[in-house]
Short mmCIF file of C-alpha atoms in Angstrom, two decimals:
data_model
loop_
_atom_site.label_atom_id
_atom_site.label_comp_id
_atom_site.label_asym_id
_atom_site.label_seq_id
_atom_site.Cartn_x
_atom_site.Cartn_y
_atom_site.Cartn_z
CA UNK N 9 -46.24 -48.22 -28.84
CA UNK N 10 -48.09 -50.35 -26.12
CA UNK N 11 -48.19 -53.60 -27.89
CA UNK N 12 -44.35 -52.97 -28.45
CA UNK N 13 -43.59 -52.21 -25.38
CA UNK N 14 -45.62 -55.30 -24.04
CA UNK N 15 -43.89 -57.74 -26.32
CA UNK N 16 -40.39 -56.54 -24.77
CA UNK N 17 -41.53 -56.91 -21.62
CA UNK N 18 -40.93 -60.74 -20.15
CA UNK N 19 -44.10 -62.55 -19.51
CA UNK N 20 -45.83 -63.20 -16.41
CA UNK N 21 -46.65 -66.95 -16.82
CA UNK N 22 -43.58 -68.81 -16.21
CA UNK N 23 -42.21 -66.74 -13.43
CA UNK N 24 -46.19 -68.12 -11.58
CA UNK N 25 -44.96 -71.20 -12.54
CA UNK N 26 -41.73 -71.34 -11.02
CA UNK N 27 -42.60 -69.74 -7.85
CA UNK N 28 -45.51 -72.42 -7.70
CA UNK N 29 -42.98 -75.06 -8.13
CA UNK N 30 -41.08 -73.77 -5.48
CA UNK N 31 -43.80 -73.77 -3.21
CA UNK N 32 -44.32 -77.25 -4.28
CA UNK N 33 -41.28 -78.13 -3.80
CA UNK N 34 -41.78 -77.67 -0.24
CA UNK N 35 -43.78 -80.30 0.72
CA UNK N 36 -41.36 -82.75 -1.23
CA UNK N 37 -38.47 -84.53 0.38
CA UNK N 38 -35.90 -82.24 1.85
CA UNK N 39 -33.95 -84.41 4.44
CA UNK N 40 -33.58 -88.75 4.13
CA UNK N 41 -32.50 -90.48 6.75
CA UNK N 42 -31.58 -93.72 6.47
CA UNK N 43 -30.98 -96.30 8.76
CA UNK N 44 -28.81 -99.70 8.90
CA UNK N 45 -31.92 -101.33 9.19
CA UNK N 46 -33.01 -100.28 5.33
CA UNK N 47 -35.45 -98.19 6.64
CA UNK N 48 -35.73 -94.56 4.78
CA UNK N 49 -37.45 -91.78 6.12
CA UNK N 50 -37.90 -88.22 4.25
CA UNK N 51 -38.54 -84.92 6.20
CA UNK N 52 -40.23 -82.21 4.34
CA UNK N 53 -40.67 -78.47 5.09
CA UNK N 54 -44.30 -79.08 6.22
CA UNK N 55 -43.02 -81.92 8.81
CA UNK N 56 -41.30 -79.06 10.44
CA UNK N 57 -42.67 -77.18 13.66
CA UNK N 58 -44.00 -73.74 11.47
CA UNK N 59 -43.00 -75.16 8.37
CA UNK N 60 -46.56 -74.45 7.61
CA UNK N 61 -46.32 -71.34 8.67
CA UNK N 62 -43.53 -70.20 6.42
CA UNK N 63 -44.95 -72.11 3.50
CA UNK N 64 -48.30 -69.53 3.72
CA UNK N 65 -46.05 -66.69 4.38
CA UNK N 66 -44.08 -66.83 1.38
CA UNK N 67 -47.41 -68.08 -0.56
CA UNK N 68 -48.97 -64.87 0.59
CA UNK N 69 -45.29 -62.75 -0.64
CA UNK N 70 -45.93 -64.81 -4.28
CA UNK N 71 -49.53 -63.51 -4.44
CA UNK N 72 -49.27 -60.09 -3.90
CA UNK N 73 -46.16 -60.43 -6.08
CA UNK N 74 -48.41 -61.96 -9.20
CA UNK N 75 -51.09 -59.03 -8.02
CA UNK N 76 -48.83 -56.64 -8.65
CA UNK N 77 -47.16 -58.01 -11.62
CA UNK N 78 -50.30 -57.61 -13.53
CA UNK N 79 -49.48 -53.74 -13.49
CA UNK N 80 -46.23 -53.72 -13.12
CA UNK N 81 -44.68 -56.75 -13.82
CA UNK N 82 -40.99 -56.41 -13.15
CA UNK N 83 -41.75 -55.21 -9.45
CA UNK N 84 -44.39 -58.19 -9.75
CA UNK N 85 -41.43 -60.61 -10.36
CA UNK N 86 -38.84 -59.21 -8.22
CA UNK N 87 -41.35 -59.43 -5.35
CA UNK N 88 -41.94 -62.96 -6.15
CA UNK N 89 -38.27 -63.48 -6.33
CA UNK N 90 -37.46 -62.22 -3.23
CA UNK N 91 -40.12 -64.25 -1.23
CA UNK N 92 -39.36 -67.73 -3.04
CA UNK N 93 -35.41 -66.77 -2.56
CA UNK N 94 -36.28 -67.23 1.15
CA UNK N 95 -37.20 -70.59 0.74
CA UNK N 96 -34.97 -71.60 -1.83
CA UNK N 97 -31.89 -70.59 0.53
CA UNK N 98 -33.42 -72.35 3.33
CA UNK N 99 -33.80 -75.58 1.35
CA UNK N 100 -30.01 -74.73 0.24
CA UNK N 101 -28.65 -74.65 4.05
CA UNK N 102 -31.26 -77.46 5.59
CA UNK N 103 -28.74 -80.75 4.49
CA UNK N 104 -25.65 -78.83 5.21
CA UNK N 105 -27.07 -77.25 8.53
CA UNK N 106 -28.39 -80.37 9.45
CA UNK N 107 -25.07 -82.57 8.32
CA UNK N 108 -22.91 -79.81 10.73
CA UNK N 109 -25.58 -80.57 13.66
CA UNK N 110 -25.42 -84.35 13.04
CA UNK N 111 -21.80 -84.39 13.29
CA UNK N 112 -20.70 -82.11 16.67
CA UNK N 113 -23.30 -84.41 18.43
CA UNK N 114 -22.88 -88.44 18.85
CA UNK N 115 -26.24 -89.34 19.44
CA UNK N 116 -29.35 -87.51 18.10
CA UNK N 117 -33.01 -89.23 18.36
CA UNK N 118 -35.11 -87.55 15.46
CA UNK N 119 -38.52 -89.26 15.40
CA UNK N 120 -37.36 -92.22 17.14
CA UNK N 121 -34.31 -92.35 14.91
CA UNK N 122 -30.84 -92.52 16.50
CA UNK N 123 -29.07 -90.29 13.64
CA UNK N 124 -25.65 -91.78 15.11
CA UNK N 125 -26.89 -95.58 13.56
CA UNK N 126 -27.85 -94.07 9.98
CA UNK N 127 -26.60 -91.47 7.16
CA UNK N 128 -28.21 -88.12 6.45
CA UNK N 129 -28.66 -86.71 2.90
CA UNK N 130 -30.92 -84.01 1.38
CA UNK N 131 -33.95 -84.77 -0.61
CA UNK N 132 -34.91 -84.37 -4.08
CA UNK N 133 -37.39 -81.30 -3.16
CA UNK N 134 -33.81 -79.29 -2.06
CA UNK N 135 -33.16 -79.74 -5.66
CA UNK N 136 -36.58 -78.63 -7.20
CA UNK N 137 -36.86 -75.82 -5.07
CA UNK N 138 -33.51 -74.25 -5.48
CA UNK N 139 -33.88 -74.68 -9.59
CA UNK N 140 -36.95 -72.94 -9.26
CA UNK N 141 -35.81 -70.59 -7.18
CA UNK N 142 -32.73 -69.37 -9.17
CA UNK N 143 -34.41 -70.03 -12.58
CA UNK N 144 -36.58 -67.20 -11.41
CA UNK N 145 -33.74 -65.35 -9.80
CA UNK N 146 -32.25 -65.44 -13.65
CA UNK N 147 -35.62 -64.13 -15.33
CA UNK N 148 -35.51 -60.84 -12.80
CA UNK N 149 -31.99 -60.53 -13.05
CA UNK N 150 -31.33 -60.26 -16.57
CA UNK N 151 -34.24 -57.01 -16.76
CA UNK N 152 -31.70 -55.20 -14.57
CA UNK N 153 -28.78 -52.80 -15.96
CA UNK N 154 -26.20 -53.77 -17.07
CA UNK N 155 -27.02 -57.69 -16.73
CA UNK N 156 -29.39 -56.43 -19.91
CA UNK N 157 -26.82 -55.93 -22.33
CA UNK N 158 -25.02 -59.55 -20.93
CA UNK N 159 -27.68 -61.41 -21.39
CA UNK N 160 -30.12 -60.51 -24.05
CA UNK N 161 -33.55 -61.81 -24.21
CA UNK N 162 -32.81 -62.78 -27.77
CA UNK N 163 -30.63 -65.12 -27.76
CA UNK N 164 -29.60 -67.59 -24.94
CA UNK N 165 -26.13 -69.79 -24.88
CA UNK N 166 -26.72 -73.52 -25.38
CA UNK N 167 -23.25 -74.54 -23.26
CA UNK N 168 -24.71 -73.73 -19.83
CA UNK N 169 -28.58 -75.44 -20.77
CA UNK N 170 -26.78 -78.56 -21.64
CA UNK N 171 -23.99 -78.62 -19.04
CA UNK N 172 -26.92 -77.70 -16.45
CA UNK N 173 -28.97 -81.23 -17.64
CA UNK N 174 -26.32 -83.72 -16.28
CA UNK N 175 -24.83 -81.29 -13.39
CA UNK N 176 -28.54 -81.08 -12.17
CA UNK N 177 -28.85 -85.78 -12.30
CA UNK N 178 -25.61 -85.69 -10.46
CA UNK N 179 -27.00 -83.76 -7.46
CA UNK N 180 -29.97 -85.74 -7.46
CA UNK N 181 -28.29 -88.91 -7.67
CA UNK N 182 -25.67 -87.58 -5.60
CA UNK N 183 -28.61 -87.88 -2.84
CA UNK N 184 -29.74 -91.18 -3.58
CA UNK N 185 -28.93 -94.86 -2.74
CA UNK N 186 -26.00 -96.05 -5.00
CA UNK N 187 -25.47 -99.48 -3.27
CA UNK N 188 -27.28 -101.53 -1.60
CA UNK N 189 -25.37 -104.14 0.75
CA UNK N 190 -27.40 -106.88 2.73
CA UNK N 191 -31.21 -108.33 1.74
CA UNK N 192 -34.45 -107.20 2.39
CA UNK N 193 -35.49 -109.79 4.43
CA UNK N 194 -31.65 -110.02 6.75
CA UNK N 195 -32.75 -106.95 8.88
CA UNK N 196 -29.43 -105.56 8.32
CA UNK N 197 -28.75 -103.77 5.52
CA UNK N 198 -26.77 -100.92 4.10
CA UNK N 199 -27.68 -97.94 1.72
CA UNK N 200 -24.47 -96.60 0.54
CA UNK N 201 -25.67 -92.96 -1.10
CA UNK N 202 -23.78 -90.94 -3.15
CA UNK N 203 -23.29 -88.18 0.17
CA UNK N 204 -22.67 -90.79 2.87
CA UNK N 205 -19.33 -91.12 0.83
CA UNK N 206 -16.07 -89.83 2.76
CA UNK N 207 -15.33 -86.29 1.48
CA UNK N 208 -19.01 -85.42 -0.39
CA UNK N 209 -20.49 -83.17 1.70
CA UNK N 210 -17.28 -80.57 0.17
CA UNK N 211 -18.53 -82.08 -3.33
CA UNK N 212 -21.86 -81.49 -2.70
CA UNK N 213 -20.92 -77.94 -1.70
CA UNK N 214 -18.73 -77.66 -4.66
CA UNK N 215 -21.66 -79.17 -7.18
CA UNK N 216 -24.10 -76.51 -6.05
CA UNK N 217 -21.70 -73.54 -6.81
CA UNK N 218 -21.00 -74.90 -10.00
CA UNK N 219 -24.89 -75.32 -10.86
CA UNK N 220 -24.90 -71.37 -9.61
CA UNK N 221 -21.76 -70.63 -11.71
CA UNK N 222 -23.92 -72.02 -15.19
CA UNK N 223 -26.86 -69.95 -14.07
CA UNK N 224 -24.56 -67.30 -13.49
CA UNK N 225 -23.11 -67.49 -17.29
CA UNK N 226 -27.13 -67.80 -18.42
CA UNK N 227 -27.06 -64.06 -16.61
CA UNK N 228 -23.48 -63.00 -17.38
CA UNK N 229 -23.32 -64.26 -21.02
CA UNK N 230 -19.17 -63.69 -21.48
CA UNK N 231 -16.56 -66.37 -21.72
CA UNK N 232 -15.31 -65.32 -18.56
CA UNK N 233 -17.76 -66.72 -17.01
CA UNK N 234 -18.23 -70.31 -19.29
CA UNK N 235 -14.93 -70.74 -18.48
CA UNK N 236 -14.72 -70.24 -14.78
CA UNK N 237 -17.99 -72.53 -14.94
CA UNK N 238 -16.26 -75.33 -17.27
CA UNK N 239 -12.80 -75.02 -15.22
CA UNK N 240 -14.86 -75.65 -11.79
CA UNK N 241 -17.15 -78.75 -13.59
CA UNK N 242 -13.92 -80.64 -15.22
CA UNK N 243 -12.79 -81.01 -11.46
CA UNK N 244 -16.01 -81.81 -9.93
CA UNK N 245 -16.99 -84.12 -12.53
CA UNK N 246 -13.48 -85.86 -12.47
CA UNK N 247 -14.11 -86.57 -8.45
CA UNK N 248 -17.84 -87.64 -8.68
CA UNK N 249 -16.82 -90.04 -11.78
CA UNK N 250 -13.76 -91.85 -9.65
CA UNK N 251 -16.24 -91.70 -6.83
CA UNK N 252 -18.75 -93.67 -8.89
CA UNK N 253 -15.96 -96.19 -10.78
CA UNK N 254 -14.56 -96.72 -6.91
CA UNK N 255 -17.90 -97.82 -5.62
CA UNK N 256 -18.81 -99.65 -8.88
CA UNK N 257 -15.33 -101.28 -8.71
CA UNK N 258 -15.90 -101.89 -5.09
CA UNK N 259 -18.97 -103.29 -5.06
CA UNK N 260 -18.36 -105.66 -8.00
CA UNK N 261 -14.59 -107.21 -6.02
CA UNK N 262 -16.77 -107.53 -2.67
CA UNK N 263 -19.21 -109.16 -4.76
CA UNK N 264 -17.00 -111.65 -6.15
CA UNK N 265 -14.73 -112.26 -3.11
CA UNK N 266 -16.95 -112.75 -0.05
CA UNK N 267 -17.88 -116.54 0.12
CA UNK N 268 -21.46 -117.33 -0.74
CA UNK N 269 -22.45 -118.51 2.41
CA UNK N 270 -22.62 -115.26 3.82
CA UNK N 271 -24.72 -114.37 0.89
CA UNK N 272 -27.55 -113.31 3.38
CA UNK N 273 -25.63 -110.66 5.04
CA UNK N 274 -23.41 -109.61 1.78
CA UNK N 275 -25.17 -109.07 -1.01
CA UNK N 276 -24.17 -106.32 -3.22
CA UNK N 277 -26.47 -104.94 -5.71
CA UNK N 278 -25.60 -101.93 -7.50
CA UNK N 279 -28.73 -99.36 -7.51
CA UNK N 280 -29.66 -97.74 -11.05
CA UNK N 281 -28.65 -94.08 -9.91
CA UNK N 282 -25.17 -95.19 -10.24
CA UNK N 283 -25.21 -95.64 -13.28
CA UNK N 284 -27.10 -92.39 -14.08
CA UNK N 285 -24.54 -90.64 -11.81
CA UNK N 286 -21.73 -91.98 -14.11
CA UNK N 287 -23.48 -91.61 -17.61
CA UNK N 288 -23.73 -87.56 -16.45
CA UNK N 289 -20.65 -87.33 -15.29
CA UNK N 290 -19.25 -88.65 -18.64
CA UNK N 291 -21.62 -85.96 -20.34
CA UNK N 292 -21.02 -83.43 -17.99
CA UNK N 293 -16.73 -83.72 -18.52
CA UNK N 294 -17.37 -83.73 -22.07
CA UNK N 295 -19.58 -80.43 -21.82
CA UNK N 296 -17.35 -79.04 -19.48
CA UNK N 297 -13.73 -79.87 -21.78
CA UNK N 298 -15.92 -78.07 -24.39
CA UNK N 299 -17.16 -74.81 -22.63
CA UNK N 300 -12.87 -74.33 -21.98
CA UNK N 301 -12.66 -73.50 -25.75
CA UNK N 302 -14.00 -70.05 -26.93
CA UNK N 303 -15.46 -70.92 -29.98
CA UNK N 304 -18.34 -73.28 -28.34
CA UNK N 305 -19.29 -69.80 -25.94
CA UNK N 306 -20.83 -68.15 -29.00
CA UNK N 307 -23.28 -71.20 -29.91
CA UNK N 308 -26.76 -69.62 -28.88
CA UNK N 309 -30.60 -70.64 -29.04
CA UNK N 310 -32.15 -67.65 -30.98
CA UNK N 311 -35.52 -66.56 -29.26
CA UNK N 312 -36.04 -63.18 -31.55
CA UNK N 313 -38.38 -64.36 -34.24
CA UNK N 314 -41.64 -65.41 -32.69
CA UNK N 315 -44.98 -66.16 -34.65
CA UNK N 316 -45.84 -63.81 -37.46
CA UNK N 317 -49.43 -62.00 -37.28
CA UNK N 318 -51.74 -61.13 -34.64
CA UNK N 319 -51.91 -63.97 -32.27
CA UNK N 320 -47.70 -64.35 -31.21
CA UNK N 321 -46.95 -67.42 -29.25
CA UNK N 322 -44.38 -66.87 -26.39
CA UNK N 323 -42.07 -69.85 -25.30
CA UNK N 324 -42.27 -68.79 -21.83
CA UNK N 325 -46.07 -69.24 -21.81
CA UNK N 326 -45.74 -72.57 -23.19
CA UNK N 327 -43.19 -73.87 -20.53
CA UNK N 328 -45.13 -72.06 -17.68
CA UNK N 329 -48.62 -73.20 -19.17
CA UNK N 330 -46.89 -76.83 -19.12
CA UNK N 331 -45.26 -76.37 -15.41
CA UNK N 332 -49.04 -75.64 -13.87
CA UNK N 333 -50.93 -78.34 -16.18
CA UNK N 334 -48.47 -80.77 -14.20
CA UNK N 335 -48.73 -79.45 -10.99
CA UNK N 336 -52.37 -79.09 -11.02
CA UNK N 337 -52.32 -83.11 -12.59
CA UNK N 338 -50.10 -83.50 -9.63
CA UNK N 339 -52.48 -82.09 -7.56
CA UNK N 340 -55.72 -83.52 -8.89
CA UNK N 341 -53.97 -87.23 -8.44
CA UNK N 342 -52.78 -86.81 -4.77
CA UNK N 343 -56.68 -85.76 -3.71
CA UNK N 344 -58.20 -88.77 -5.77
CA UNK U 27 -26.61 -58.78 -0.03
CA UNK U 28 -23.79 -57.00 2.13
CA UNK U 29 -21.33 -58.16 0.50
CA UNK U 30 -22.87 -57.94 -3.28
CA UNK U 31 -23.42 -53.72 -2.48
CA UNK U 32 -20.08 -53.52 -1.11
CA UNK U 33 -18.52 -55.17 -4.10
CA UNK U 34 -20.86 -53.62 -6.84
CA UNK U 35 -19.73 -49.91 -4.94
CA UNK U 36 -16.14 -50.68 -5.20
CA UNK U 37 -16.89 -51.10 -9.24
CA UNK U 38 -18.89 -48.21 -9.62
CA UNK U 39 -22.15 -50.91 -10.45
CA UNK U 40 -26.04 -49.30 -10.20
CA UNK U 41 -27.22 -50.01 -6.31
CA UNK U 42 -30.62 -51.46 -7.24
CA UNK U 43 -28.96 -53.54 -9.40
CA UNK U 44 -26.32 -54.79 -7.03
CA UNK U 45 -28.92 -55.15 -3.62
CA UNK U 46 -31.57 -56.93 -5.76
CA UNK U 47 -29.15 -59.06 -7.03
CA UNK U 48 -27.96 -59.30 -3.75
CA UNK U 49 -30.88 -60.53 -2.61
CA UNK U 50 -32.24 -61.94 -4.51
CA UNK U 51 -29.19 -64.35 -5.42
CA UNK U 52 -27.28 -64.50 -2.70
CA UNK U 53 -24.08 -65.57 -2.13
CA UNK U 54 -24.28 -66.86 -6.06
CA UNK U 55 -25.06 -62.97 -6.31
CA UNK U 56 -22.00 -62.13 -4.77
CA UNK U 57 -20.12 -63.80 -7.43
CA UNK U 58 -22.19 -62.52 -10.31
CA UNK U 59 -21.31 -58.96 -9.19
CA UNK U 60 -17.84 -59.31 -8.98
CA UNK U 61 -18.15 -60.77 -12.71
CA UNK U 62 -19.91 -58.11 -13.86
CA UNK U 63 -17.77 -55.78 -12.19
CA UNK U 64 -14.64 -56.83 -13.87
CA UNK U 65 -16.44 -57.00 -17.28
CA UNK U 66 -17.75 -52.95 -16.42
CA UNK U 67 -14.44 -52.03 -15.38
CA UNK U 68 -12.14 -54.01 -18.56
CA UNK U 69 -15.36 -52.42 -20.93
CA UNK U 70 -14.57 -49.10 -19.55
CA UNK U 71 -10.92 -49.39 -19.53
CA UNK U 72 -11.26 -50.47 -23.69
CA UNK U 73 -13.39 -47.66 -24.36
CA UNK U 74 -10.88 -45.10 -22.65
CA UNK U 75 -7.68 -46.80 -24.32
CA UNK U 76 -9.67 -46.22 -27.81
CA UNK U 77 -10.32 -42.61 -26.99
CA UNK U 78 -6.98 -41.72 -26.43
CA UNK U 79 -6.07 -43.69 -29.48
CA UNK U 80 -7.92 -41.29 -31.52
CA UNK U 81 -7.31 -38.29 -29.85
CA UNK U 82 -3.30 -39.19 -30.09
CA UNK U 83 -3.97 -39.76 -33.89
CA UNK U 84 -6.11 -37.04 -34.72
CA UNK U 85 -2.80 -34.91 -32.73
CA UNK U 86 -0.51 -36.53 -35.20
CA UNK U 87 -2.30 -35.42 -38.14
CA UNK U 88 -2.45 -31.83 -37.54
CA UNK U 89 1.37 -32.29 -36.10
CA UNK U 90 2.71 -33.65 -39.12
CA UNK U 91 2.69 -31.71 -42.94
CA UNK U 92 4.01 -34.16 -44.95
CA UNK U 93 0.95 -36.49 -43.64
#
């Protein structure tokens, strides 16, 4: 009855994992600033005055949260939810906080940076640590009545995995450099990211509810949801594609117009995440003319059947195993 | 989380459920509640519709001799 019991229970592994990746994910880049000078500074969570501070705090929350997992591990998790939600939300609001600041005020020095001269964006550990964050969110979530019956622990539907994949490249890239205009050596030059565009900080707004609309169908496993999801991605993938052909374009007719004498102070060269922004957005349309049609809502990954005979292996223990081998490689090659 | 246990009390929706989702999701939780709250309520509403479907048929049958 115990051992039954046990195996219905989820495991305590990954959701470690996770919340150790959010924690992580705190000391990776969660504001760039970059200046007209190519110069690129990132601002992490530890940078910050008590950054520190509530890095330990919400450590400590995760601890007591795995302690008491071992006896009771739903509690366990939702504990450890609720203390990595904190940070994941604060990583959420940081760029747009910061973007609201940047623009009421003309001139703001931030390590010796005028912001005015340069263009703001999030970093890549906003991204980690909100994934983390609501991954986790998703495990707790789906214990709960009624979410239960909505998302079995059986079975989970492929459409919002594999829309996720390419939604999740376009954020990042969406906070990377995705032209480069003037030469190293010309001591002026422009990085042209995908959020220094006119109009992205609403995209980048609207990218991050559809990314919590996809989790939301993991949770809420109905086509009501799927198809809210896929109706909100065609749009947002339409705009970040002709944002990405219009700065392709672009930089390709400045390029070939602008004499080459002025070669020093012109040149265009068209960064890799461009392209990777593009390529997902083609993927992500596709996914996302696919998830409007009810018959691809019922294509599922079947988790039931798990190793016959006394030793079972669990994926979750796998994944989570994985996650802390590569944090703790991560780890071992920072301190060497 | 306000907003999540106001909108999972308006659909009838467990309150542990709807504050830890509130909580712990946010304003994303916000939108998963009213979800599931429409789902509860259209469930419930197809459950009732088939119970007075029977009830109005098994009526019928006693009703009618020739049946």
């Amino acid at each position: 009855m115990s051992s039954s019991n046990d195996t219905l229970k989820p495991r305590l592994l990954l959701p470690i994992a996770l919340a150790l990746v959010v924690l992580k994910g705190g000391s990776l880049p969660w504001i760039t600033v970059r200046t007209f000078s190519g110069n690129e500074r990132v601002y992490n969570l530890a940078d910050l005055r008590g950054g520190m501070a509530v890095i330990m705090t919400i450590a400590l929350v995760v601890f007591i949260g795995a302690s008491v997992g071992i006896f009771k591990r739903l509690t366990g998790m939702t504990i450890m939810s609720l203390g990595v939600a904190a940070l994941g939300w604060m990583a959420a609001i940081s760029g747009i906080l910061l973007s609201l600041l940047w623009s009421l005020i003309p001139a703001i020095n931030v390590a010796g940076f005028d912001l005015a001269k340069a263009t703001l964006g999030q970093g890549s550990g906003v991204v980690v640590t909100v994934v983390a964050s609501l991954s986790l969110a998703f495990m707790v979530v789906r214990q709960l009545q009624p979410f239960k019956t909505y998302a079995p622990s059986t079975h989970l539907p492929v459409l919002p995995i594999v829309a996720l994949i390419p939604l999740l490249a376009i954020t990042v890239c969406m906070h990377s450099e995705w032209l480069r205009l003037g030469k190293d050596g010309s001591g002026v030059q422009a990085q042209v990211a995908g959020d220094s565009l006119y109009g992205s900080g609403l995209v980048v707004l609207v990218l991050w509810l559809a990314i919590g609309l996809w989790i939301g169908a993991l949770m809420v496993n109905r086509s009501l949801m799927i198809s809210i999801a896929s109706g909100l991605t065609v749009v947002v993938s339409m705009i970040v594609g002709v944002y990405a052909v219009f700065l392709w374009a672009g930089g390709k007719l400045l390029d070939w117009l602008v004499p080459a004498k002025l070669e020093k102070w012109t040149a265009v060269s068209i960064e890799p995440q461009l392209y990777v922004a593009l390529g997902s957005t083609v993927l992500l349309f596709t996914f996302a003319i696919l998830g409007l049609f009810s018959r691809t809502h019922s294509v599922v990954i079947t988790l039931g059947s798990r190793t016959p005979g006394a030793f079972r292996l669990y994926y979750s223990d796998v994944l989570g195993g994985a996650i802390i081998i590569f944090l703790v490689l991560n780890f071992v090659l920072r301190v060497v | 989380m306000g907003l999540s246990v106001v909108v999972g009390s308006f659909f009838n929706l467990p309150l542990r459920t709807v504050t830890l989702v509130g909580a712990i999701l946010g304003p994303l939780g916000f939108i998963v509640t009213i979800a599931i709250g429409f789902l509860e309520t259209r469930q419930i509403a197809g459950d009732s519709t088939i119970h007075v479907t029977e009830q109005s048929g098994s009526q019928t049958e006693l009703e009618d001799p020739f049946a």
